[in-house]
Amino acid sequence: MDVLDQAELPFPESLPEFQRLFPNDAACAAYLEKARWREGFVCPHCGVVAEPFRIATRPGILQCRTCRRQTGLLVGTVMERSHTPLSVWFWAAYLVASQTQGMSAVQFQRQLGP
Ligand SMILES: [Zn+2]
């Protein structure tokens, strides 16, 4: 199942589910994108609402189809200047969120957010 196909952002309830939801960095980037733009990507540079280009070799970077400027999903987060793979950050955030009572997608996103 594609993360982007779900109306609500999922929160993995178990390790197998985590691995299914976030098999790679691209899946993690897609989750961050969905968390930021629930209604779909809005270019912060020109304001156009449209599917951006995604760069396969650089998960977390989106490029506007209209103005061609790039937007970093990780700007302002702990992941911004790190060379650690997104999937590792996601795992760490999952562990922290799952230590807290009433773990939820919201807490999970807080771990990953700016
Ligand atoms: Zn733009």
mmCIF file of C-alpha atoms and ligand atoms in Angstrom:
data_model
loop_
_atom_site.group_PDB
_atom_site.id
_atom_site.type_symbol
_atom_site.label_atom_id
_atom_site.label_comp_id
_atom_site.label_asym_id
_atom_site.label_seq_id
_atom_site.Cartn_x
_atom_site.Cartn_y
_atom_site.Cartn_z
ATOM 1 C CA MET A 1 0.000 0.000 0.000
ATOM 2 C CA ASP A 2 1.291 3.443 -0.842
ATOM 3 C CA VAL A 3 1.456 5.850 2.081
ATOM 4 C CA LEU A 4 0.136 8.628 -0.125
ATOM 5 C CA ASP A 5 -3.016 6.691 -0.935
ATOM 6 C CA GLN A 6 -4.257 6.902 2.621
ATOM 7 C CA ALA A 7 -6.526 9.726 3.673
ATOM 8 C CA GLU A 8 -5.196 9.706 7.209
ATOM 9 C CA LEU A 9 -1.513 9.569 7.941
ATOM 10 C CA PRO A 10 -0.823 6.134 9.305
ATOM 11 C CA PHE A 11 1.036 5.375 12.480
ATOM 12 C CA PRO A 12 2.702 1.980 12.645
ATOM 13 C CA GLU A 13 1.514 -0.136 15.571
ATOM 14 C CA SER A 14 4.304 -2.672 15.329
ATOM 15 C CA LEU A 15 7.733 -3.275 13.869
ATOM 16 C CA PRO A 16 6.414 -5.264 10.875
ATOM 17 C CA GLU A 17 3.948 -2.484 10.157
ATOM 18 C CA PHE A 18 6.708 0.103 10.464
ATOM 19 C CA GLN A 19 8.803 -1.820 7.961
ATOM 20 C CA ARG A 20 5.845 -2.099 5.629
ATOM 21 C CA LEU A 21 5.027 1.624 5.819
ATOM 22 C CA PHE A 22 8.593 2.875 5.618
ATOM 23 C CA PRO A 23 10.595 0.406 3.555
ATOM 24 C CA ASN A 24 12.974 3.076 2.225
ATOM 25 C CA ASP A 25 13.859 6.754 2.283
ATOM 26 C CA ALA A 26 11.440 7.554 -0.524
ATOM 27 C CA ALA A 27 8.548 6.243 1.560
ATOM 28 C CA CYS A 28 9.726 8.372 4.498
ATOM 29 C CA ALA A 29 9.949 11.448 2.290
ATOM 30 C CA ALA A 30 6.447 10.791 0.975
ATOM 31 C CA TYR A 31 5.181 10.664 4.541
ATOM 32 C CA LEU A 32 6.814 13.983 5.404
ATOM 33 C CA GLU A 33 5.354 15.521 2.276
ATOM 34 C CA LYS A 34 1.876 14.316 3.162
ATOM 35 C CA ALA A 35 2.273 15.549 6.739
ATOM 36 C CA ARG A 36 3.122 19.035 5.535
ATOM 37 C CA TRP A 37 0.660 19.355 2.686
ATOM 38 C CA ARG A 38 -2.464 17.394 3.523
ATOM 39 C CA GLU A 39 -4.242 18.790 0.504
ATOM 40 C CA GLY A 40 -1.333 18.298 -1.853
ATOM 41 C CA PHE A 41 1.930 20.093 -2.484
ATOM 42 C CA VAL A 42 1.834 23.883 -2.582
ATOM 43 C CA CYS A 43 4.993 25.512 -3.898
ATOM 44 C CA PRO A 44 6.287 27.889 -1.197
ATOM 45 C CA HIS A 45 8.052 29.938 -3.866
ATOM 46 C CA CYS A 46 5.286 30.636 -6.368
ATOM 47 C CA GLY A 47 2.186 29.297 -4.633
ATOM 48 C CA VAL A 48 1.216 26.896 -7.393
ATOM 49 C CA VAL A 49 -0.715 23.825 -6.279
ATOM 50 C CA ALA A 50 0.499 20.913 -8.370
ATOM 51 C CA GLU A 51 2.274 17.617 -8.133
ATOM 52 C CA PRO A 52 5.992 18.411 -7.864
ATOM 53 C CA PHE A 53 8.860 16.602 -9.500
ATOM 54 C CA ARG A 54 10.508 14.136 -7.172
ATOM 55 C CA ILE A 55 14.193 13.442 -7.435
ATOM 56 C CA ALA A 56 14.830 9.742 -6.990
ATOM 57 C CA THR A 57 18.387 10.157 -5.773
ATOM 58 C CA ARG A 58 17.485 12.893 -3.296
ATOM 59 C CA PRO A 59 14.471 11.954 -1.188
ATOM 60 C CA GLY A 60 13.199 15.004 0.625
ATOM 61 C CA ILE A 61 13.716 17.409 -2.268
ATOM 62 C CA LEU A 62 10.700 18.481 -4.298
ATOM 63 C CA GLN A 63 10.875 20.576 -7.426
ATOM 64 C CA CYS A 64 8.056 22.812 -8.572
ATOM 65 C CA ARG A 65 6.898 22.101 -12.120
ATOM 66 C CA THR A 66 6.081 25.757 -12.653
ATOM 67 C CA CYS A 67 8.954 27.800 -11.256
ATOM 68 C CA ARG A 68 11.441 24.899 -11.082
ATOM 69 C CA ARG A 69 12.634 25.904 -7.646
ATOM 70 C CA GLN A 70 13.356 23.244 -5.093
ATOM 71 C CA THR A 71 11.793 22.789 -1.698
ATOM 72 C CA GLY A 72 13.443 20.765 1.033
ATOM 73 C CA LEU A 73 11.154 18.669 3.177
ATOM 74 C CA LEU A 74 13.791 18.503 5.891
ATOM 75 C CA VAL A 75 14.459 22.226 6.297
ATOM 76 C CA GLY A 76 14.150 23.158 9.948
ATOM 77 C CA THR A 77 14.182 19.565 11.176
ATOM 78 C CA VAL A 78 16.905 17.561 12.867
ATOM 79 C CA MET A 79 17.292 15.696 9.599
ATOM 80 C CA GLU A 80 18.218 18.752 7.566
ATOM 81 C CA ARG A 81 22.005 18.620 7.738
ATOM 82 C CA SER A 82 22.361 14.992 8.547
ATOM 83 C CA HIS A 83 23.804 12.294 6.360
ATOM 84 C CA THR A 84 21.826 9.696 8.246
ATOM 85 C CA PRO A 85 19.227 8.022 6.028
ATOM 86 C CA LEU A 86 15.662 9.201 6.559
ATOM 87 C CA SER A 87 14.596 5.678 7.411
ATOM 88 C CA VAL A 88 16.978 5.701 10.400
ATOM 89 C CA TRP A 89 15.515 8.986 11.661
ATOM 90 C CA PHE A 90 12.055 7.536 11.249
ATOM 91 C CA TRP A 91 12.987 4.513 13.272
ATOM 92 C CA ALA A 92 14.408 6.716 16.053
ATOM 93 C CA ALA A 93 11.277 8.893 16.049
ATOM 94 C CA TYR A 94 9.122 5.794 16.144
ATOM 95 C CA LEU A 95 10.998 4.460 19.168
ATOM 96 C CA VAL A 96 10.638 7.764 21.006
ATOM 97 C CA ALA A 97 6.956 8.122 20.119
ATOM 98 C CA SER A 98 6.235 4.547 21.135
ATOM 99 C CA GLN A 99 7.731 5.144 24.605
ATOM 100 C CA THR A 100 5.089 7.763 25.265
ATOM 101 C CA GLN A 101 1.639 6.907 26.471
ATOM 102 C CA GLY A 102 -0.998 7.275 23.843
ATOM 103 C CA MET A 103 1.439 7.199 20.988
ATOM 104 C CA SER A 104 -0.021 8.619 17.881
ATOM 105 C CA ALA A 105 0.737 9.831 14.413
ATOM 106 C CA VAL A 106 0.756 13.360 15.827
ATOM 107 C CA GLN A 107 3.524 12.576 18.294
ATOM 108 C CA PHE A 108 5.413 10.707 15.651
ATOM 109 C CA GLN A 109 5.266 13.712 13.349
ATOM 110 C CA ARG A 110 6.363 15.995 16.191
ATOM 111 C CA GLN A 111 9.533 13.955 16.494
ATOM 112 C CA LEU A 112 10.210 14.474 12.825
ATOM 113 C CA GLY A 113 8.929 17.995 12.380
ATOM 114 C CA PRO A 114 10.649 21.386 12.532
HETATM 115 ZN ZN ZN B 1 6.871 27.120 -7.796
#
